[in-house]
Coordinates of C-alpha atoms in Angstrom, one line a residue:
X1 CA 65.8 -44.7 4.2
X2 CA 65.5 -42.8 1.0
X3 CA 61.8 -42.2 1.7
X4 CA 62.6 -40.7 5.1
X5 CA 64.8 -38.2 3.7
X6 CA 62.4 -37.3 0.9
X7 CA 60.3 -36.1 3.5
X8 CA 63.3 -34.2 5.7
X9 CA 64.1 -32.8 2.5
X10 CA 60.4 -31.9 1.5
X11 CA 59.6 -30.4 5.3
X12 CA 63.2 -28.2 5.3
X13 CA 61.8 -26.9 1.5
X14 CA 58.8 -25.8 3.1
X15 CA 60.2 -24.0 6.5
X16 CA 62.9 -22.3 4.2
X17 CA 59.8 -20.8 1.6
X18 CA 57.7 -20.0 4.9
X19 CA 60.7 -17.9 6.3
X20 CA 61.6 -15.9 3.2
X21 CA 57.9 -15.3 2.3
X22 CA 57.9 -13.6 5.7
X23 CA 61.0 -11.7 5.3
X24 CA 59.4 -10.9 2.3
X25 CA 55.9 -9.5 3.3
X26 CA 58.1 -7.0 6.1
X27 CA 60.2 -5.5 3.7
X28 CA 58.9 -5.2 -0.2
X29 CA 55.9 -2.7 -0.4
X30 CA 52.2 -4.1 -1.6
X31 CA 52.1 -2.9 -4.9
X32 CA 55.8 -4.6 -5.5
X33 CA 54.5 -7.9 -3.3
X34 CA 51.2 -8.4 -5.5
X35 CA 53.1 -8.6 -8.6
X36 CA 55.6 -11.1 -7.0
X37 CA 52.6 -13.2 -5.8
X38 CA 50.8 -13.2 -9.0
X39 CA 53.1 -14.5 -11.3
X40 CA 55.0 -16.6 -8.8
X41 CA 52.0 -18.4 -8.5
X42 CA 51.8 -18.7 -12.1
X43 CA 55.9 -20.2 -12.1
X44 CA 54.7 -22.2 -8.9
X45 CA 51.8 -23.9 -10.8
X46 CA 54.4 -25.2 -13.4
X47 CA 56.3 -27.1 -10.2
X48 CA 53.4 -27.7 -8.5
X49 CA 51.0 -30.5 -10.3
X50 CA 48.3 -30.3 -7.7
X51 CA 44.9 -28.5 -7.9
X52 CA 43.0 -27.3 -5.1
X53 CA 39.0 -26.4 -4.9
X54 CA 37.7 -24.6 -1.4
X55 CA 33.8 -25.6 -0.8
X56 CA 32.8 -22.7 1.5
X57 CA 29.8 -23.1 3.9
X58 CA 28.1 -19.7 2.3
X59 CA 28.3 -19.1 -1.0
X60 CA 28.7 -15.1 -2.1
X61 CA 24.9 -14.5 -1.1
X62 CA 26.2 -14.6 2.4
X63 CA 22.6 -15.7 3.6
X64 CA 21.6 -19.3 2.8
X65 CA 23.8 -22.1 3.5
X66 CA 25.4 -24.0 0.6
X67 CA 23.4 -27.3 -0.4
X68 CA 26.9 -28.8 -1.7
X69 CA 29.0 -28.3 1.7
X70 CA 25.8 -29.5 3.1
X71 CA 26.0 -32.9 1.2
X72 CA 30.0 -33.2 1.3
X73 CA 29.5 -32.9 5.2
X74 CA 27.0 -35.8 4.8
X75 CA 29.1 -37.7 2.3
X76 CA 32.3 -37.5 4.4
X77 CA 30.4 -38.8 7.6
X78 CA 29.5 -42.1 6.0
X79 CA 33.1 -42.2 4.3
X80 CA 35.3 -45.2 5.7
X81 CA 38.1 -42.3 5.5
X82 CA 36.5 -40.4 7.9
X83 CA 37.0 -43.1 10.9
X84 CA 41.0 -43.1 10.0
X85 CA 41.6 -39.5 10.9
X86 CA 43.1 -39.0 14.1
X87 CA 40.8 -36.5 15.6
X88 CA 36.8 -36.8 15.2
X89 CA 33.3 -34.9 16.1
X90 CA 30.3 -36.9 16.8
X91 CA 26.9 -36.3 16.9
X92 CA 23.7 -38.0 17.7
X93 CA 20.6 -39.3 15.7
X94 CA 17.5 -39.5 16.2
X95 CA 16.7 -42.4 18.7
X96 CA 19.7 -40.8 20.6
X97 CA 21.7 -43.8 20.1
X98 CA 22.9 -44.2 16.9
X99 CA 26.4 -42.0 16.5
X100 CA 27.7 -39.7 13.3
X101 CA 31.3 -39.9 13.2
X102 CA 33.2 -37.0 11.0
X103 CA 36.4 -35.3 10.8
X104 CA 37.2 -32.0 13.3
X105 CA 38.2 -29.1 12.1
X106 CA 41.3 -28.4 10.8
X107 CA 42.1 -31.9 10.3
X108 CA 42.9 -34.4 6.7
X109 CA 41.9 -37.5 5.3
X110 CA 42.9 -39.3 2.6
X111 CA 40.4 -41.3 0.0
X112 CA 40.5 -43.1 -3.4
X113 CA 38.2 -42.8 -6.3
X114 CA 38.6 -45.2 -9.3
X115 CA 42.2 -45.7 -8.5
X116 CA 42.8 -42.0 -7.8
X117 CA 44.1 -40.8 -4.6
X118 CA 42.6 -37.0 -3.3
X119 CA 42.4 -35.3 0.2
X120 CA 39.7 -33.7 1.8
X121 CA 40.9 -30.7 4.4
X122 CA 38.5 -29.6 6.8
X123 CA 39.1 -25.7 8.0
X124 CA 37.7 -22.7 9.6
X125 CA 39.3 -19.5 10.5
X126 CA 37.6 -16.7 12.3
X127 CA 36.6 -13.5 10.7
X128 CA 36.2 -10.7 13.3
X129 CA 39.5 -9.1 12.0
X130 CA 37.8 -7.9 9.0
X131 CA 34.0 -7.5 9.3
X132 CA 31.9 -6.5 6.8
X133 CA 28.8 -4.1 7.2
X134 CA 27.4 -5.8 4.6
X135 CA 27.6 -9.4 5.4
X136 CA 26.0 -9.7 9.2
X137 CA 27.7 -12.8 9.2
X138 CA 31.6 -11.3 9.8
X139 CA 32.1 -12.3 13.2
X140 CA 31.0 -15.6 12.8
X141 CA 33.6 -18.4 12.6
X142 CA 33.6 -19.1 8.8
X143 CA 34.2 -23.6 7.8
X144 CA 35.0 -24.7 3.8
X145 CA 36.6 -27.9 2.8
X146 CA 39.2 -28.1 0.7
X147 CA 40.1 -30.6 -2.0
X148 CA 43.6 -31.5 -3.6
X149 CA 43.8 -34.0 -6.4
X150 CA 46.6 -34.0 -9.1
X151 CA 45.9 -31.8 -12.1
X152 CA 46.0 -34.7 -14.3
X153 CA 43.0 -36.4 -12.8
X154 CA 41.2 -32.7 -13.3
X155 CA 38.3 -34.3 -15.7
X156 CA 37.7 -37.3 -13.7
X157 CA 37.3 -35.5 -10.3
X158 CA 35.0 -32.4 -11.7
X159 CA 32.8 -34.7 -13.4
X160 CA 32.5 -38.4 -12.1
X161 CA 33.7 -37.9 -8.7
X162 CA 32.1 -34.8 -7.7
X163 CA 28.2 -35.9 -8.8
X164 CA 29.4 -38.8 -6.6
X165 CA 30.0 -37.1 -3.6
X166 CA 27.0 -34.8 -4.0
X167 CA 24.8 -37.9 -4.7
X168 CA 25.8 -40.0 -2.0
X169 CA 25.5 -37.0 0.5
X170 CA 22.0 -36.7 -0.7
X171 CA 21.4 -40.5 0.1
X172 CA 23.3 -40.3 3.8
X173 CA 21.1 -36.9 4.7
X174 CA 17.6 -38.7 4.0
X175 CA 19.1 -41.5 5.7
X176 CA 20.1 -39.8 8.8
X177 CA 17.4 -37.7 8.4
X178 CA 16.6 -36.3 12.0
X179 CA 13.4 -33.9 12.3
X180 CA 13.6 -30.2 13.8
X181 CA 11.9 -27.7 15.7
X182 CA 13.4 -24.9 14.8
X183 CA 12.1 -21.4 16.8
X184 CA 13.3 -17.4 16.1
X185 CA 15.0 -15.3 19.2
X186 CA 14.3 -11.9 19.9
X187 CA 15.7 -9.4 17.9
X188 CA 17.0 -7.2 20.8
X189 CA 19.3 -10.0 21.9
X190 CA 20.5 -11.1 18.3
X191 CA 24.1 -9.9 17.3
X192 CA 26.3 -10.4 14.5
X193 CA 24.8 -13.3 12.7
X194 CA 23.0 -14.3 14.7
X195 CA 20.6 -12.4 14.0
X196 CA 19.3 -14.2 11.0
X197 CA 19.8 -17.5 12.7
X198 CA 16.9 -20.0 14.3
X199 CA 17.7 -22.2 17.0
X200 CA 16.2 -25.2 17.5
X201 CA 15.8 -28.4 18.9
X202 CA 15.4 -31.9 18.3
X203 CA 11.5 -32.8 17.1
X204 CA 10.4 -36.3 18.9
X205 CA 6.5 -35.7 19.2
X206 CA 4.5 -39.2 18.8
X207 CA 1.7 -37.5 16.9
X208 CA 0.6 -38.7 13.9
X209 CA -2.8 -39.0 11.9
X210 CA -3.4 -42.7 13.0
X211 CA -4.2 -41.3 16.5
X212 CA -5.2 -37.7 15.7
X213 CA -9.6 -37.6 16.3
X214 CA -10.9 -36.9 13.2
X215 CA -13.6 -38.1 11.3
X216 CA -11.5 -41.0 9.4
X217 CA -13.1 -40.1 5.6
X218 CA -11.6 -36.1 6.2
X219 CA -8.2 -37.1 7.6
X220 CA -7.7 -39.5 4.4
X221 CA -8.6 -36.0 2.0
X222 CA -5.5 -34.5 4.3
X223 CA -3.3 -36.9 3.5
X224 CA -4.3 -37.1 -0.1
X225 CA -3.9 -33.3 -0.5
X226 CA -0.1 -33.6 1.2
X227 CA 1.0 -36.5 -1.4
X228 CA 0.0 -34.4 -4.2
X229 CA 1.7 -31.7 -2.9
X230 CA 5.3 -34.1 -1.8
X231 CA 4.7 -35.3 -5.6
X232 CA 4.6 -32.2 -7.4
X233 CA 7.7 -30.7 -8.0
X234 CA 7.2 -31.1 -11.7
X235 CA 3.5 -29.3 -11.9
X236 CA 4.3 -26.5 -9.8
X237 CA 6.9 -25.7 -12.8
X238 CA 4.3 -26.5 -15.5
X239 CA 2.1 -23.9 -14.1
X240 CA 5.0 -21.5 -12.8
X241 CA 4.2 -21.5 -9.4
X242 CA 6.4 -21.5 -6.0
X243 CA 6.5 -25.1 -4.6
X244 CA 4.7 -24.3 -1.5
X245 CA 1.7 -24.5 -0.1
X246 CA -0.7 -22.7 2.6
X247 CA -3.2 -23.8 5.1
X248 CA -5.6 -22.3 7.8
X249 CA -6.6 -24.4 10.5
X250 CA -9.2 -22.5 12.4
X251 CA -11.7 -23.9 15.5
X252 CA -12.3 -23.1 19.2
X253 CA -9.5 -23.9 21.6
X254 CA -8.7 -27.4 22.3
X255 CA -9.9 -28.8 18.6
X256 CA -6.3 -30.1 17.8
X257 CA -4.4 -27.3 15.5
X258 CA -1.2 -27.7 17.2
X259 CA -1.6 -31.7 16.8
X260 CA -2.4 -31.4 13.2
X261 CA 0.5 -29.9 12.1
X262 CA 2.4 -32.5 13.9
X263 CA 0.8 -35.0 12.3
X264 CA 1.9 -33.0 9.2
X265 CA 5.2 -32.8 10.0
X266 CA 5.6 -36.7 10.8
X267 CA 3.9 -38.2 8.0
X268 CA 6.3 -36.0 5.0
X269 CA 8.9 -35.7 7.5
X270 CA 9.3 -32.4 7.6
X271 CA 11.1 -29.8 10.2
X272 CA 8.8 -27.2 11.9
X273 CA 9.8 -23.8 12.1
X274 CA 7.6 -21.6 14.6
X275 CA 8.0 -18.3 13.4
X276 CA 7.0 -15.9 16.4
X277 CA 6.0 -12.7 14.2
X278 CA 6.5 -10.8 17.6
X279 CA 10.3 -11.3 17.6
X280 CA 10.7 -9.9 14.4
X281 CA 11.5 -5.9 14.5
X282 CA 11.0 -5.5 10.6
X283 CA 10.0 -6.6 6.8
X284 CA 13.5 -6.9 6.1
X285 CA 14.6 -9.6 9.6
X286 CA 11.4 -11.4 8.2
X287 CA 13.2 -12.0 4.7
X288 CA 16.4 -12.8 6.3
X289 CA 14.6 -15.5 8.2
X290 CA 12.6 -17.1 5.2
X291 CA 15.7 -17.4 3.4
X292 CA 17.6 -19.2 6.2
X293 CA 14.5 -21.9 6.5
X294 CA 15.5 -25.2 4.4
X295 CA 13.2 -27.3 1.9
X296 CA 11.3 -29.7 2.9
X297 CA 9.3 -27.5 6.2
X298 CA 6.4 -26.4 7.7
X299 CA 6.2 -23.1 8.8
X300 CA 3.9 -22.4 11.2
X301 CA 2.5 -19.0 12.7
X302 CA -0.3 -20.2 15.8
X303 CA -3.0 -17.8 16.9
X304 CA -1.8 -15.1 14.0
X305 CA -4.9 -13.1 14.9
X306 CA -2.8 -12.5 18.6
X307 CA 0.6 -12.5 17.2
X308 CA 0.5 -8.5 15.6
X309 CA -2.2 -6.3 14.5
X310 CA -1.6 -6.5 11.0
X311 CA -4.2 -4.6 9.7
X312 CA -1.9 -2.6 7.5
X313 CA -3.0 1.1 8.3
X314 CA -1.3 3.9 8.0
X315 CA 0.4 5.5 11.0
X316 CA -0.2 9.5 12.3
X317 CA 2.0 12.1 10.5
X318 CA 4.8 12.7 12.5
X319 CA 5.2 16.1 14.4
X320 CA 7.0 18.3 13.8
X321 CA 10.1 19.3 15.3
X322 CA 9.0 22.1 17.6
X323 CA 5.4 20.9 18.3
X324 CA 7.6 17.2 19.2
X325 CA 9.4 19.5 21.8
X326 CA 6.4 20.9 23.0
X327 CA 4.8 17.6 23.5
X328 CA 7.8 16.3 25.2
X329 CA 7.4 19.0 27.5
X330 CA 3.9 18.4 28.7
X331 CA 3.9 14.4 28.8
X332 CA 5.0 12.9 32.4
X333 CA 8.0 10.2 33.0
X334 CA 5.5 7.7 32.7
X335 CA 4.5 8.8 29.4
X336 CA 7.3 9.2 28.0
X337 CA 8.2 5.7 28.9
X338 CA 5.4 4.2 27.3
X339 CA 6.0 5.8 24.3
X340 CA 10.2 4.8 24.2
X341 CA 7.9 1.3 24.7
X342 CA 6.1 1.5 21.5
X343 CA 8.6 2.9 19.6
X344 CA 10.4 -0.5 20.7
X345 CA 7.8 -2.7 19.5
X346 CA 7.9 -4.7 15.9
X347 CA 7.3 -2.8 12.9
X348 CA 6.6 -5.7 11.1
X349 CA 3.6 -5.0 8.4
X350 CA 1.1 -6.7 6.6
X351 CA 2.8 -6.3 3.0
X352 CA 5.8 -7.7 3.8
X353 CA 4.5 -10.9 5.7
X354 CA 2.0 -11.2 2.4
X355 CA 5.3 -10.9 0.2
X356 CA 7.4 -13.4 2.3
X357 CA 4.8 -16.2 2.3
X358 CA 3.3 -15.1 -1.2
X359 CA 5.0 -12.9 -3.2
X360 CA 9.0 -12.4 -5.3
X361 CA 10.7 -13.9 -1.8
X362 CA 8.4 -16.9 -1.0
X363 CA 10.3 -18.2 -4.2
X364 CA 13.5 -18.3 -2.5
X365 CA 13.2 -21.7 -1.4
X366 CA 10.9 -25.0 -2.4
X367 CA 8.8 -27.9 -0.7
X368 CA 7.3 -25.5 2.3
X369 CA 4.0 -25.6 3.9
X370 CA 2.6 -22.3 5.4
X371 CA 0.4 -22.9 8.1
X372 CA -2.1 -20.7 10.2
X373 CA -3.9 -21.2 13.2
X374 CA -6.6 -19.2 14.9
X375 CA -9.5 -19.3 17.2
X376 CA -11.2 -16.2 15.0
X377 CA -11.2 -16.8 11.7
X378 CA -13.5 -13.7 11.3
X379 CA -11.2 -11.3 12.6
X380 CA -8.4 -11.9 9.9
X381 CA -7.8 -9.5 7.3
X382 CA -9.3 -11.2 4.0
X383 CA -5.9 -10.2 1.8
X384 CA -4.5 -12.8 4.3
X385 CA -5.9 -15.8 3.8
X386 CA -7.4 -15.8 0.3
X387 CA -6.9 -18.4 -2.1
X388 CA -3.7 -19.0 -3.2
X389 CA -2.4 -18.1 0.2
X390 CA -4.2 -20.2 2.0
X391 CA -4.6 -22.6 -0.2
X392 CA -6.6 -25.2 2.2
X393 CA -8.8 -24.1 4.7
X394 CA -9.5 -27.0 7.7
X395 CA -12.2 -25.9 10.2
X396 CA -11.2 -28.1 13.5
X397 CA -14.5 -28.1 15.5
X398 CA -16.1 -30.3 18.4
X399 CA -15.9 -33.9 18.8
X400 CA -17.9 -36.2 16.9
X401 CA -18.5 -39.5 17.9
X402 CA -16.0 -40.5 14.8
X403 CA -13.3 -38.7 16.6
X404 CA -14.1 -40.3 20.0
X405 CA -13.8 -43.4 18.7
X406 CA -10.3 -42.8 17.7
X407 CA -9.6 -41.3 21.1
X408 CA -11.2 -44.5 22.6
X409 CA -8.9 -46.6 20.5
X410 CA -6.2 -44.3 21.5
X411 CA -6.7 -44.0 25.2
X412 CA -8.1 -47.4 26.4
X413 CA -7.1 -49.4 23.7
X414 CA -11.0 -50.7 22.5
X415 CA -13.0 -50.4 19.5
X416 CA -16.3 -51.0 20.7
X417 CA -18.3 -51.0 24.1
X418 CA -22.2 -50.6 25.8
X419 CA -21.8 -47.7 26.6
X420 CA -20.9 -46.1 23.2
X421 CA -24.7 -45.9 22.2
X422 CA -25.4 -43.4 25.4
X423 CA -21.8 -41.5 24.2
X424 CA -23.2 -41.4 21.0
X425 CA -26.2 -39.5 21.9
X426 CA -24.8 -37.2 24.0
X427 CA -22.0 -36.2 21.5
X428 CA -25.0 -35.1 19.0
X429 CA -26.4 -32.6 21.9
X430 CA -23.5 -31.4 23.7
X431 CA -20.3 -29.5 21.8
X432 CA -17.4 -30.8 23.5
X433 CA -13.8 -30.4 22.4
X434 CA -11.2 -34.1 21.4
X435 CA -9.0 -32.1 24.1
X436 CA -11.9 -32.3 26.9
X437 CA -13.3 -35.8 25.9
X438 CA -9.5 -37.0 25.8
X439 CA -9.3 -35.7 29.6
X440 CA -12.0 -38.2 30.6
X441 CA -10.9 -40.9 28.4
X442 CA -7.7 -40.7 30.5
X443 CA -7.2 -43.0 33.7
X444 CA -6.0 -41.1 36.4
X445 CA -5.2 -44.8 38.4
X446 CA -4.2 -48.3 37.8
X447 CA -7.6 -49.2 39.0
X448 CA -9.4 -47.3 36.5
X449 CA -10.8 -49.4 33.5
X450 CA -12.3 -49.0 30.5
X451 CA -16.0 -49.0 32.2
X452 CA -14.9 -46.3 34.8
X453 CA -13.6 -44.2 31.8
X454 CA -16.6 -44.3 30.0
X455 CA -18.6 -43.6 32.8
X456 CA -16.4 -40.4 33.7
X457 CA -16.7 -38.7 29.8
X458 CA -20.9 -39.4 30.4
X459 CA -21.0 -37.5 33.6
X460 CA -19.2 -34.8 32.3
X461 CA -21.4 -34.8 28.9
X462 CA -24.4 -34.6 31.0
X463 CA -23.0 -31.6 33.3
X464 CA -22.0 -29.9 29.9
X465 CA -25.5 -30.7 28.4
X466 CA -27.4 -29.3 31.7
X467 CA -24.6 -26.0 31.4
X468 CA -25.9 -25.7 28.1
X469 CA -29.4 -26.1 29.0
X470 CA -29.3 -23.1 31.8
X471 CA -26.7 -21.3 29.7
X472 CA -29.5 -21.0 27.0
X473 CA -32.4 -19.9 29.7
X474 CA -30.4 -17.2 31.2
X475 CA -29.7 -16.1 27.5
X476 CA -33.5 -16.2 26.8
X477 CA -34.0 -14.2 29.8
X478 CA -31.6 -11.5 28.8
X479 CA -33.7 -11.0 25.4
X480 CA -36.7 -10.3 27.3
X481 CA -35.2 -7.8 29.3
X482 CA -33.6 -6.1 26.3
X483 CA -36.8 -6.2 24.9
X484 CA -38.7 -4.9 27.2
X485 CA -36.5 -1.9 27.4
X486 CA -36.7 -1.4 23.8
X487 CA -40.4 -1.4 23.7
X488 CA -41.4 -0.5 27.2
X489 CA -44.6 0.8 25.8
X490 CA -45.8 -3.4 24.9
X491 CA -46.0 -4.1 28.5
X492 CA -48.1 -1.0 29.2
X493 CA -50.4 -1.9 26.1
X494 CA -50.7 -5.8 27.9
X495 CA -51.3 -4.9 31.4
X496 CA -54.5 -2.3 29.6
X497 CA -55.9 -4.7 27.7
X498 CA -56.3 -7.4 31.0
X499 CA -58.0 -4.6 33.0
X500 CA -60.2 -3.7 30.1
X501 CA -61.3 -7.4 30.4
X502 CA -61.6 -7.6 34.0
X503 CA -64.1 -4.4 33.9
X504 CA -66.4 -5.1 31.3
X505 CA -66.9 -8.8 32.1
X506 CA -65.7 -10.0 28.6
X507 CA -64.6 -13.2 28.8
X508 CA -61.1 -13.9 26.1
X509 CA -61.6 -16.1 23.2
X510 CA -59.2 -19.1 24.8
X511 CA -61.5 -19.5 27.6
X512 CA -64.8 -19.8 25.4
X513 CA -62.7 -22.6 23.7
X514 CA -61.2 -24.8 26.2
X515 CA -63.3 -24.1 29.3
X516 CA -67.3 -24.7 30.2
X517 CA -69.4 -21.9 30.9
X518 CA -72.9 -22.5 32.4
X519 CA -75.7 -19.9 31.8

């Protein structure tokens, strides 16, 4: 009974001090009300023995998430707490089944540490009322925890109990560790924040290096190359470098680029972000993105030689004012249209994708991969993939009968057959991409074996060798005719000198030696 009206007593306390601080904000001016505030604060803290410390989801950069609410989200998931608040938000894992339970917003639990009793407050409250030209993230809903402990448990909770929590966050995320694929929107359709936001989904792709077709000796110097990297936190620091690294990946179509960096991304375990350059109106939505990427990623830029012509030239001196006019006047609708187009289009340049992936901002961040792709190595500009950029370059090229071996393995489940001589030899003479071979490898029935298979990726090597064979004729052909029409004047001199023959009776040299002349 007591306790029952310790808590009437406590609740009709805190109406009372709610009413009269709102009879109090309506009548006594703001310059009057801050000093009321501050040092009744100050008298309230002498009444008051709790202490209170807000976690907010963005720290004062207003860009990059913080790593602590990060691990307090993961720490309070696994907490046995968690399951005794009344309302919850779940999410799934990575096989889909396998459920994280946490707290909703706005709602309390209690836990102990060592004895101690705390609370942990969940909250959000929405910021449009106030936005900020400066932080493009004002009209987002804004989340922080809050923690309450009593001030005399102040040493215990700042030191032991909070490298707890951030440790045993740490633990639960690797744990629950669930792989990305994270892509960038279009800038004309971003708003507020999120413009500096990726979306993404969840990254299941069954790729790895045990079934990618390479020759076995080169994948193992991949992998090799990525556990040093993984491993080498420490060394980057000895030598003052940014813990990242960069590789090209360049080949004909169909050589498996894309599956190589899925294979990368499985074996560290790693989230992919695809950064479409053509989404990206300028240098400075480039930086925004890098910094919102996490540790631990790969981010990848496919067929960069397509994605922008970033050649880095300078652009025509503008016009000016009255010649603009007059130009105006003379273009058509159509015109004019074109050009409202291209004034549209990214302005993305060359210098400021070299200083997000290698200059001051690639820093802003640690454990990435930068990876390229590209058909035409050749056409890249050379300050783009030099050393140190790219720090790797891998040519993916045809199969070799290495590779097919691992796609044989992969696709009818053998490791040796009769037939593997003849593929053998054709493989040597005929360039054929893993992508192609892997095609005919494939049964298209139940009723289609091993021997059928096998039988399918020959034919096809022998069309491809015969292509190859007339392919090269018709290109011999073609340099006769261009040289003919270089030196027209060759034939002429040919043609002369087999009628000079034909009238004086001579007979050529090869004849005297291969045929028999009687007298």
């Amino acid at each position: 009974m007591a306790q029952l009206w310790a808590q009437m007593t406590s609740a009709m306390a805190s109406l009372i001090v709610v009413y009269v601080y709102g009879m109090f904000k309506d009548y006594f001016p703001n310059q009057l009300r801050g000093y009321v505030e501050r040092y009744g604060n100050k008298l309230l803290s002498f009444v008051y023995p709790y202490i209170q410390i807000t976690f907010h989801e963005y720290g004062d950069d207003r860009f990059k998430q913080s790593e602590v609410y990060r691990d307090i989200r993961s720490y309070l998931s696994a907490s046995s707490s968690s399951t005794r608040a009344k309302r919850l938000k779940a999410h799934d894992l990575r096989d889909s089944r396998t459920l994280v339970v946490t707290m909703d917003d706005n709602e309390e639990i209690t836990e102990e540490f060592q004895g101690v009793k705390l609370w942990w407050t969940s909250r959000k409250y929405d910021s449009r009322s106030a936005p900020s030209y400066w932080d493009y993230r004002s009209t987002d809903e804004k989340r922080f925890y809050k923690l309450t402990f009593h001030m005399r448990n102040k040493d215990l909770i700042l030191g032991s109990y909070l490298k707890h929590v951030v440790q045993e966050g740490k633990a639960v995320a690797v744990r629950n560790r669930q792989l990305k694929l994270y892509t960038n929107g279009s800038g004309d359709h971003w708003f507020g924040s999120k413009r500096a936001k990726w979306s993404h989904v969840t990254f299941e792709h069954p790729a790895t290096f045990k079934t990618l077709a390479m020759d076995p000796k080169f994948k193992e110097g991949i992998i090799n190359d990525l556990d040093k990297f993984r491993n080498g936190k420490d060394y980057y620091d000895k030598i003052g470098k940014a813990w990242k690294r960069g590789y090209l990946l360049y080949g004909p179509p169909g050589t498996g680029k894309s599956s190589m960096i899925v294979a990368m991304a499985n074996y560290l375990e790693y989230d992919i972000y695809d950064l479409e350059l053509t989404a990206v109106k300028e240098n400075a939505d480039l930086r925004k993105l890098l910094i919102d990427i996490s540790n631990k990623s790969i981010v990848v830029i496919e067929d960069i030689d397509c994605s922008l012509d970033l050649t880095g030239q300078r652009k025509e001196k503008k016009k000016s004012g009255k010649e603009k006019d007059e130009d105006d006047e003379e273009k058509d609708p159509i015109s004019k249209k074109e050009e409202k187009e291209e004034n549209k289009k990214s302005k993305l340049t060359l210098s400021g994708l070299l200083n997000c992936i290698d200059g001051i901002w690639s820093a802003c961040g640690g454990e990435r991969i930068f990876v390229f792709t590209t058909n035409y190595v050749d056409k890249l500009d050379p300050a783009l993939i030099r050393r140190g950029r790219m720090d790797r370059r891998i040519e993916l090229s045809y199969c070799s009968f290495e590779a097919f071996k691992v796609l044989a393995k992969n696709y009818l489940d053998i490791d040796s057959h009769h037939l593997f001589a003849k593929v053998k030899c054709l493989l040597g003479e005929v360039d054929m991409t893993p992508a192609d071979v892997a095609e005919n490898l494939m049964p298209k029935s139940a009723t289609e074996d091993a021997d059928t298979c096998l039988n399918n990726l020959i034919e096809a090597l022998d069309m491809a060798k015969e292509e190859a064979k007339n392919k090269a004729e018709e290109e011999e052909a073609k340099l006769k005719v261009e040289e003919k029409k270089m030196n027209p004047k060759k034939e002429e001199e040919e043609e002369s000198q087999k009628a000079d023959v034909k009238c004086n009776g001579a007979i050529p040299k090869e004849a005297k030696e291969n045929a028999f002349i009687s007298t």
